[in-house]
């Protein structure tokens, strides 16, 4: 029997969480924090030292998430608390981001600690938000609703980022004394935006009971037991396991391009302002493109749509080796915007259809764990290639291997059989 959560009001409210937290991804992670950290809070450090500490913060957040995500997901399933975990991580991210507003120049340790907390809030919240898709949609709507959420994320993050860029370029017009004050106000604005637009999820997204409610102590013990059983069960779902392996390869390539694009442009000598414009282009192109990919996924199925996006990314890597003008960078920003939201949305939708009901938070914990593990290999390959060749244009070439491996593994995934196996396993657990 369908749950009351499977309504348009619930699905739109769920999708608006992407609108809410994408402000952190765009404004803080990709936009202002790395530059402001180096130029304001850590101005006394060398560029190499500030980059090193930023890298440590990102790696620490990924490692903590990798270690905790499956257990937290299992615990949330045991006590029926996906929303509560999501809101807890959201609160952590909101408070950490808001606190950046009050830090003074030179307080780089405090800034780094708050950034780490913000990353944990952002990535941790995504685990439980992803898991709620099975509570607010039926399988036939996963592609459409997941794509809608990513589209709203691109639009919301892009709108706020555009406002913040204007604030930094013309601080006096917005009543700020200087650019530094404008950037700090942008961090506070992200926190308020994130909190405000999370309210629809709080108010209108019910949560199914899942595996049932248990006392906390008992639930923790059961969660660790379920973690081991999840490893065994994923191996009983060969197509789900194969998809996760494919996802590990191709999302590594996607995330590496996202995180290295601005640095790549700087290495080629493009001005900061042009790189900010390129980031805005990606955001606003990504909004309609994610919606289009949702329709393609609903018509063709998510697997062909993902394979198409992987092919486009491979083309982007090859084109980047020939880049010489900032106009080329803009063109690649448009191309990435066309597929970035689509590949993320369809991957989430495909995985949701390949897992049994009742353990979605736990399994999406694994899904996000795979994604965070993937954030290690790609940057290492890019950095090593750049160091060995001394040529930035060649540094992205190893990503072709990641995209090729991901495409070949995904090609072997039998989606229909995988969904049938997931349903059968879910029925077996209910008996």
Short mmCIF file of C-alpha atoms in Angstrom, two decimals:
data_model
loop_
_atom_site.label_atom_id
_atom_site.label_comp_id
_atom_site.label_asym_id
_atom_site.label_seq_id
_atom_site.Cartn_x
_atom_site.Cartn_y
_atom_site.Cartn_z
CA UNK A 1 0.00 0.00 0.00
CA UNK A 2 1.50 3.40 -0.93
CA UNK A 3 2.45 5.65 1.94
CA UNK A 4 1.07 9.19 2.38
CA UNK A 5 4.55 10.50 1.60
CA UNK A 6 4.19 9.61 -2.06
CA UNK A 7 2.59 12.88 -3.10
CA UNK A 8 3.68 15.82 -5.19
CA UNK A 9 3.85 18.02 -2.09
CA UNK A 10 6.23 15.58 -0.41
CA UNK A 11 8.38 15.11 -3.52
CA UNK A 12 8.71 18.87 -4.10
CA UNK A 13 9.53 19.42 -0.42
CA UNK A 14 12.18 16.70 -0.62
CA UNK A 15 13.61 18.22 -3.81
CA UNK A 16 13.91 21.64 -2.17
CA UNK A 17 16.54 20.25 0.19
CA UNK A 18 18.85 20.19 -2.85
CA UNK A 19 17.97 23.87 -3.41
CA UNK A 20 18.85 24.49 0.26
CA UNK A 21 22.18 22.71 0.66
CA UNK A 22 23.54 23.37 -2.83
CA UNK A 23 24.27 26.89 -1.61
CA UNK A 24 27.00 25.40 0.57
CA UNK A 25 28.42 23.33 -2.28
CA UNK A 26 28.51 26.24 -4.71
CA UNK A 27 29.27 29.30 -2.58
CA UNK A 28 31.45 27.74 0.13
CA UNK A 29 33.16 24.65 -1.33
CA UNK A 30 33.57 25.63 -4.98
CA UNK A 31 33.40 29.40 -4.69
CA UNK A 32 34.73 31.49 -1.84
CA UNK A 33 36.17 29.41 0.98
CA UNK A 34 39.40 28.20 -0.70
CA UNK A 35 40.34 31.70 -1.89
CA UNK A 36 39.26 33.50 1.29
CA UNK A 37 41.02 30.95 3.47
CA UNK A 38 44.31 31.55 1.69
CA UNK A 39 44.01 35.32 1.38
CA UNK A 40 42.36 36.28 4.70
CA UNK A 41 42.38 33.68 7.47
CA UNK A 42 45.64 31.97 6.47
CA UNK A 43 47.42 34.92 4.88
CA UNK A 44 50.49 34.25 7.03
CA UNK A 45 50.88 30.75 5.59
CA UNK A 46 52.57 30.05 2.28
CA UNK A 47 50.28 29.07 -0.64
CA UNK A 48 51.58 25.51 -0.40
CA UNK A 49 50.79 25.36 3.32
CA UNK A 50 47.26 26.72 2.92
CA UNK A 51 46.60 24.26 0.09
CA UNK A 52 47.97 21.44 2.23
CA UNK A 53 45.67 22.24 5.15
CA UNK A 54 42.66 22.60 2.89
CA UNK A 55 43.43 19.19 1.46
CA UNK A 56 43.71 17.71 4.94
CA UNK A 57 40.29 19.11 5.86
CA UNK A 58 38.64 17.62 2.79
CA UNK A 59 40.37 14.26 3.24
CA UNK A 60 39.44 14.12 6.92
CA UNK A 61 35.79 14.83 6.17
CA UNK A 62 35.75 12.11 3.50
CA UNK A 63 37.47 9.62 5.79
CA UNK A 64 35.09 10.27 8.69
CA UNK A 65 32.14 9.85 6.36
CA UNK A 66 33.54 6.65 4.86
CA UNK A 67 33.99 5.16 8.33
CA UNK A 68 30.66 6.27 9.76
CA UNK A 69 28.17 6.41 6.88
CA UNK A 70 27.19 2.73 6.70
CA UNK A 71 26.79 2.41 10.49
CA UNK A 72 24.82 5.66 10.76
CA UNK A 73 22.64 4.53 7.87
CA UNK A 74 21.98 1.17 9.51
CA UNK A 75 21.19 2.89 12.81
CA UNK A 76 18.76 5.28 11.11
CA UNK A 77 16.97 2.35 9.51
CA UNK A 78 16.78 0.52 12.85
CA UNK A 79 15.15 3.37 14.78
CA UNK A 80 13.24 4.92 11.85
CA UNK A 81 15.21 8.17 12.06
CA UNK A 82 16.37 9.17 8.58
CA UNK A 83 14.82 12.62 8.94
CA UNK A 84 16.25 13.16 12.40
CA UNK A 85 19.75 12.23 11.26
CA UNK A 86 19.37 14.47 8.20
CA UNK A 87 18.27 17.42 10.32
CA UNK A 88 21.07 16.82 12.82
CA UNK A 89 23.69 16.97 10.09
CA UNK A 90 21.94 19.98 8.57
CA UNK A 91 22.07 21.80 11.89
CA UNK A 92 25.79 21.03 12.19
CA UNK A 93 26.44 22.40 8.69
CA UNK A 94 24.29 25.51 9.19
CA UNK A 95 25.87 26.47 12.52
CA UNK A 96 29.42 25.86 11.28
CA UNK A 97 28.86 27.94 8.14
CA UNK A 98 27.24 30.78 10.06
CA UNK A 99 30.12 30.87 12.54
CA UNK A 100 32.55 31.70 9.73
CA UNK A 101 30.98 35.18 9.67
CA UNK A 102 32.55 36.10 13.02
CA UNK A 103 36.11 34.90 12.44
CA UNK A 104 38.85 37.48 12.14
CA UNK A 105 41.93 37.56 9.93
CA UNK A 106 44.59 35.07 10.98
CA UNK A 107 42.19 32.62 12.64
CA UNK A 108 42.92 29.91 10.11
CA UNK A 109 42.75 27.00 12.55
CA UNK A 110 39.23 27.95 13.64
CA UNK A 111 38.21 28.53 10.02
CA UNK A 112 39.51 25.11 9.05
CA UNK A 113 37.70 23.42 11.95
CA UNK A 114 34.42 25.09 11.01
CA UNK A 115 34.92 24.18 7.35
CA UNK A 116 35.46 20.55 8.34
CA UNK A 117 32.26 20.61 10.41
CA UNK A 118 30.40 22.18 7.49
CA UNK A 119 31.64 19.47 5.12
CA UNK A 120 30.48 16.78 7.54
CA UNK A 121 27.08 18.44 7.81
CA UNK A 122 26.75 18.71 4.04
CA UNK A 123 27.95 15.21 3.12
CA UNK A 124 26.26 13.54 6.08
CA UNK A 125 22.93 15.18 5.34
CA UNK A 126 23.10 13.97 1.75
CA UNK A 127 23.19 10.32 2.90
CA UNK A 128 19.80 10.55 4.57
CA UNK A 129 18.29 12.88 2.00
CA UNK A 130 19.20 10.38 -0.74
CA UNK A 131 17.68 7.57 1.31
CA UNK A 132 14.34 9.40 1.67
CA UNK A 133 13.69 9.15 -2.08
CA UNK A 134 12.13 5.71 -1.55
CA UNK A 135 9.69 7.26 0.95
CA UNK A 136 8.47 10.05 -1.31
CA UNK A 137 8.34 8.35 -4.72
CA UNK A 138 7.44 5.09 -6.40
CA UNK A 139 10.20 3.42 -8.47
CA UNK A 140 8.75 4.62 -11.78
CA UNK A 141 9.26 8.24 -10.65
CA UNK A 142 12.79 7.99 -9.24
CA UNK A 143 14.48 9.40 -12.36
CA UNK A 144 12.06 12.32 -12.74
CA UNK A 145 12.07 13.36 -9.08
CA UNK A 146 15.79 12.87 -8.55
CA UNK A 147 16.52 15.00 -11.62
CA UNK A 148 14.09 17.66 -10.44
CA UNK A 149 15.98 17.88 -7.15
CA UNK A 150 19.35 18.26 -8.84
CA UNK A 151 17.89 20.89 -11.17
CA UNK A 152 16.59 22.89 -8.20
CA UNK A 153 20.00 22.54 -6.59
CA UNK A 154 21.75 24.02 -9.60
CA UNK A 155 19.23 26.87 -9.84
CA UNK A 156 19.22 27.70 -6.13
CA UNK A 157 22.97 27.48 -5.70
CA UNK A 158 23.51 29.47 -8.87
CA UNK A 159 21.13 32.28 -7.88
CA UNK A 160 22.69 32.75 -4.46
CA UNK A 161 26.21 32.50 -5.89
CA UNK A 162 25.39 35.16 -8.51
CA UNK A 163 24.19 37.48 -5.74
CA UNK A 164 27.32 36.80 -3.68
CA UNK A 165 29.64 37.41 -6.63
CA UNK A 166 27.94 40.78 -7.16
CA UNK A 167 28.39 41.55 -3.45
CA UNK A 168 32.12 40.85 -3.69
CA UNK A 169 32.64 42.75 -6.95
CA UNK A 170 30.70 45.83 -5.76
CA UNK A 171 30.71 45.72 -1.95
CA UNK A 172 29.85 49.39 -1.54
CA UNK A 173 26.60 49.00 -3.46
CA UNK A 174 25.47 46.44 -0.86
CA UNK A 175 26.58 48.47 2.17
CA UNK A 176 29.80 46.56 2.89
CA UNK A 177 33.08 48.23 3.79
CA UNK A 178 35.19 45.96 1.61
CA UNK A 179 35.32 42.62 -0.19
CA UNK A 180 36.28 40.71 2.95
CA UNK A 181 33.15 41.86 4.74
CA UNK A 182 31.06 40.89 1.71
CA UNK A 183 32.53 37.37 1.65
CA UNK A 184 31.88 36.88 5.36
CA UNK A 185 28.30 38.04 4.87
CA UNK A 186 28.00 35.52 2.04
CA UNK A 187 28.86 32.70 4.47
CA UNK A 188 26.15 33.87 6.87
CA UNK A 189 23.72 34.09 3.95
CA UNK A 190 24.46 30.49 2.97
CA UNK A 191 23.64 29.33 6.51
CA UNK A 192 20.32 31.19 6.52
CA UNK A 193 19.44 29.94 3.03
CA UNK A 194 20.27 26.34 3.98
CA UNK A 195 18.16 26.52 7.15
CA UNK A 196 15.19 28.30 5.57
CA UNK A 197 14.77 26.04 2.56
CA UNK A 198 15.16 22.88 4.65
CA UNK A 199 11.83 23.68 6.34
CA UNK A 200 9.63 22.16 3.59
CA UNK A 201 11.32 18.79 4.15
CA UNK A 202 10.77 19.11 7.91
CA UNK A 203 7.10 19.96 7.49
CA UNK A 204 5.89 17.92 4.53
CA UNK A 205 8.05 14.79 4.12
CA UNK A 206 6.81 11.91 6.28
CA UNK A 207 9.12 8.97 6.89
CA UNK A 208 8.20 5.30 6.68
CA UNK A 209 8.92 3.13 9.71
CA UNK A 210 11.40 1.03 7.73
CA UNK A 211 12.90 -1.77 9.77
CA UNK A 212 11.06 -0.64 12.85
CA UNK A 213 11.80 1.31 15.99
CA UNK A 214 14.20 0.07 18.66
CA UNK A 215 15.75 1.42 21.82
CA UNK A 216 18.95 3.31 21.05
CA UNK A 217 21.35 0.88 22.74
CA UNK A 218 19.76 -2.10 21.05
CA UNK A 219 19.67 -0.24 17.74
CA UNK A 220 23.40 0.50 17.89
CA UNK A 221 24.22 -3.17 18.45
CA UNK A 222 21.84 -4.20 15.69
CA UNK A 223 23.34 -1.56 13.37
CA UNK A 224 26.82 -3.07 13.59
CA UNK A 225 25.36 -6.50 12.93
CA UNK A 226 23.38 -5.17 10.01
CA UNK A 227 26.53 -3.57 8.60
CA UNK A 228 28.18 -6.95 8.14
CA UNK A 229 24.98 -8.47 6.77
CA UNK A 230 24.79 -5.60 4.29
CA UNK A 231 28.19 -6.53 2.88
CA UNK A 232 26.94 -10.07 2.42
CA UNK A 233 23.62 -8.98 0.93
CA UNK A 234 25.20 -6.63 -1.58
CA UNK A 235 27.21 -9.60 -2.81
CA UNK A 236 23.90 -11.46 -3.19
CA UNK A 237 22.77 -8.67 -5.53
CA UNK A 238 25.30 -9.01 -8.36
CA UNK A 239 23.91 -6.18 -10.46
CA UNK A 240 23.81 -3.81 -7.49
CA UNK A 241 27.40 -4.71 -6.65
CA UNK A 242 28.44 -4.24 -10.28
CA UNK A 243 26.73 -0.86 -10.41
CA UNK A 244 28.53 0.30 -7.26
CA UNK A 245 31.84 -0.72 -8.81
CA UNK A 246 31.01 1.15 -12.03
CA UNK A 247 29.86 4.16 -10.01
CA UNK A 248 33.14 4.18 -8.08
CA UNK A 249 35.09 4.61 -11.32
CA UNK A 250 33.00 7.11 -13.25
CA UNK A 251 31.98 9.32 -10.32
CA UNK A 252 35.66 9.58 -9.42
CA UNK A 253 36.21 11.17 -12.82
CA UNK A 254 33.20 13.46 -12.40
CA UNK A 255 34.17 14.65 -8.92
CA UNK A 256 37.79 15.20 -9.91
CA UNK A 257 36.72 17.50 -12.73
CA UNK A 258 34.40 19.38 -10.35
CA UNK A 259 37.08 19.93 -7.72
CA UNK A 260 40.04 20.49 -10.05
CA UNK A 261 38.42 22.68 -12.72
CA UNK A 262 39.18 26.05 -11.12
CA UNK A 263 42.75 25.00 -10.27
CA UNK A 264 43.17 23.74 -13.84
CA UNK A 265 42.06 27.11 -15.19
CA UNK A 266 44.42 28.96 -12.86
CA UNK A 267 47.31 26.78 -13.99
CA UNK A 268 46.55 27.78 -17.58
CA UNK A 269 46.71 31.45 -16.59
CA UNK A 270 43.02 32.34 -16.79
CA UNK A 271 41.88 35.21 -14.48
CA UNK A 272 39.89 34.52 -11.30
CA UNK A 273 36.90 36.50 -12.52
CA UNK A 274 36.62 34.38 -15.65
CA UNK A 275 36.66 31.20 -13.58
CA UNK A 276 33.81 32.53 -11.40
CA UNK A 277 31.82 33.27 -14.54
CA UNK A 278 32.47 29.73 -15.77
CA UNK A 279 31.20 28.33 -12.47
CA UNK A 280 28.03 30.38 -12.81
CA UNK A 281 27.59 29.11 -16.38
CA UNK A 282 27.79 25.52 -15.17
CA UNK A 283 25.17 26.18 -12.48
CA UNK A 284 22.60 27.77 -14.77
CA UNK A 285 23.10 25.34 -17.65
CA UNK A 286 22.84 22.50 -15.14
CA UNK A 287 19.32 23.53 -14.10
CA UNK A 288 17.42 22.79 -17.35
CA UNK A 289 19.86 20.03 -18.33
CA UNK A 290 19.11 18.01 -15.18
CA UNK A 291 15.39 18.22 -15.99
CA UNK A 292 16.03 17.04 -19.54
CA UNK A 293 18.09 14.11 -18.24
CA UNK A 294 15.21 13.21 -15.95
CA UNK A 295 12.93 12.91 -18.96
CA UNK A 296 15.54 10.91 -20.86
CA UNK A 297 15.92 8.62 -17.88
CA UNK A 298 12.17 8.11 -17.63
CA UNK A 299 11.94 7.33 -21.36
CA UNK A 300 15.13 5.32 -21.97
CA UNK A 301 15.91 4.21 -18.44
CA UNK A 302 18.72 5.62 -16.26
CA UNK A 303 21.48 3.37 -17.61
CA UNK A 304 21.55 4.78 -21.19
CA UNK A 305 21.40 8.31 -19.82
CA UNK A 306 24.42 7.68 -17.57
CA UNK A 307 26.37 6.10 -20.44
CA UNK A 308 25.64 9.16 -22.59
CA UNK A 309 26.92 11.47 -19.84
CA UNK A 310 30.09 9.39 -19.41
CA UNK A 311 30.76 9.74 -23.14
CA UNK A 312 30.39 13.52 -22.90
CA UNK A 313 32.79 13.66 -19.97
CA UNK A 314 35.37 11.66 -21.93
CA UNK A 315 35.04 14.22 -24.72
CA UNK A 316 35.53 17.05 -22.22
CA UNK A 317 38.81 15.50 -21.03
CA UNK A 318 40.12 15.21 -24.58
CA UNK A 319 39.04 18.77 -25.44
CA UNK A 320 40.71 20.14 -22.29
CA UNK A 321 44.11 19.01 -23.58
CA UNK A 322 43.72 21.49 -26.46
CA UNK A 323 42.50 24.41 -24.36
CA UNK A 324 44.35 27.69 -24.91
CA UNK A 325 41.81 30.53 -24.49
CA UNK A 326 39.31 31.42 -21.78
CA UNK A 327 36.51 31.02 -24.34
CA UNK A 328 37.43 27.32 -24.51
CA UNK A 329 37.01 27.14 -20.75
CA UNK A 330 33.53 28.68 -21.05
CA UNK A 331 32.59 26.14 -23.72
CA UNK A 332 33.67 23.26 -21.50
CA UNK A 333 31.73 24.82 -18.59
CA UNK A 334 28.59 24.72 -20.73
CA UNK A 335 29.26 21.11 -21.73
CA UNK A 336 29.84 20.00 -18.15
CA UNK A 337 26.69 21.79 -17.06
CA UNK A 338 24.73 19.77 -19.62
CA UNK A 339 25.62 16.43 -18.02
CA UNK A 340 26.82 16.99 -14.45
CA UNK A 341 23.40 17.12 -12.81
CA UNK A 342 22.08 14.39 -15.07
CA UNK A 343 24.74 11.82 -14.24
CA UNK A 344 24.34 12.47 -10.51
CA UNK A 345 20.54 12.36 -10.58
CA UNK A 346 20.27 9.24 -12.73
CA UNK A 347 22.91 7.45 -10.65
CA UNK A 348 20.92 8.10 -7.48
CA UNK A 349 17.71 6.99 -9.17
CA UNK A 350 19.26 3.82 -10.61
CA UNK A 351 20.73 2.80 -7.26
CA UNK A 352 17.39 3.42 -5.50
CA UNK A 353 15.80 0.88 -7.84
CA UNK A 354 18.49 -1.74 -7.20
CA UNK A 355 18.16 -1.98 -3.40
CA UNK A 356 15.55 -3.71 -1.21
CA UNK A 357 13.01 -1.65 0.71
CA UNK A 358 13.44 -1.07 4.43
CA UNK A 359 17.21 -0.51 4.44
CA UNK A 360 17.57 2.53 2.22
CA UNK A 361 19.50 4.72 4.69
CA UNK A 362 22.02 1.97 5.32
CA UNK A 363 22.48 1.19 1.63
CA UNK A 364 22.69 4.84 0.65
CA UNK A 365 25.35 5.09 3.34
CA UNK A 366 27.32 2.57 1.27
CA UNK A 367 26.49 4.51 -1.89
CA UNK A 368 27.87 7.73 -0.40
CA UNK A 369 30.83 5.85 1.06
CA UNK A 370 31.72 4.66 -2.44
CA UNK A 371 31.46 8.23 -3.68
CA UNK A 372 33.79 9.50 -0.98
CA UNK A 373 36.33 6.74 -1.61
CA UNK A 374 36.20 7.85 -5.23
CA UNK A 375 37.41 11.31 -4.22
CA UNK A 376 40.90 9.91 -3.61
CA UNK A 377 42.16 8.24 -6.79
CA UNK A 378 41.28 10.87 -9.41
CA UNK A 379 43.01 13.87 -7.77
CA UNK A 380 46.05 11.69 -7.06
CA UNK A 381 46.28 10.67 -10.72
CA UNK A 382 45.85 14.26 -11.92
CA UNK A 383 48.47 15.60 -9.49
CA UNK A 384 50.95 12.85 -10.28
CA UNK A 385 50.55 13.31 -14.04
CA UNK A 386 51.05 17.05 -13.72
CA UNK A 387 54.19 16.52 -11.63
CA UNK A 388 55.68 13.95 -14.01
CA UNK A 389 54.92 15.78 -17.24
CA UNK A 390 55.09 19.41 -16.11
CA UNK A 391 52.20 20.12 -18.49
CA UNK A 392 48.81 21.04 -16.96
CA UNK A 393 46.95 20.22 -20.18
CA UNK A 394 47.94 16.56 -19.89
CA UNK A 395 47.02 16.20 -16.23
CA UNK A 396 43.39 15.25 -16.86
CA UNK A 397 44.15 12.45 -19.33
CA UNK A 398 44.22 9.65 -16.70
CA UNK A 399 40.53 10.36 -16.07
CA UNK A 400 39.79 8.77 -19.45
CA UNK A 401 40.69 5.41 -17.90
CA UNK A 402 38.24 5.98 -15.04
CA UNK A 403 35.41 6.87 -17.42
CA UNK A 404 36.16 3.92 -19.68
CA UNK A 405 36.24 1.45 -16.76
CA UNK A 406 33.00 2.88 -15.38
CA UNK A 407 31.25 2.66 -18.75
CA UNK A 408 32.34 -0.93 -19.39
CA UNK A 409 31.20 -2.09 -15.95
CA UNK A 410 27.89 -0.20 -16.19
CA UNK A 411 27.27 -1.75 -19.62
CA UNK A 412 27.24 -5.16 -17.93
CA UNK A 413 24.59 -4.16 -15.34
CA UNK A 414 21.24 -5.86 -16.03
CA UNK A 415 18.87 -3.30 -14.55
CA UNK A 416 15.72 -5.39 -14.92
CA UNK A 417 17.29 -8.42 -13.24
CA UNK A 418 18.80 -6.20 -10.55
CA UNK A 419 15.44 -4.69 -9.66
CA UNK A 420 13.82 -8.11 -9.53
CA UNK A 421 16.58 -9.40 -7.24
CA UNK A 422 16.16 -6.40 -4.93
CA UNK A 423 12.41 -6.95 -4.66
CA UNK A 424 12.91 -10.66 -3.97
CA UNK A 425 15.49 -9.98 -1.27
CA UNK A 426 13.22 -7.40 0.34
CA UNK A 427 10.34 -9.89 0.37
CA UNK A 428 12.57 -12.57 1.90
CA UNK A 429 13.51 -10.23 4.76
CA UNK A 430 9.86 -9.48 5.52
CA UNK A 431 8.91 -13.13 5.86
#
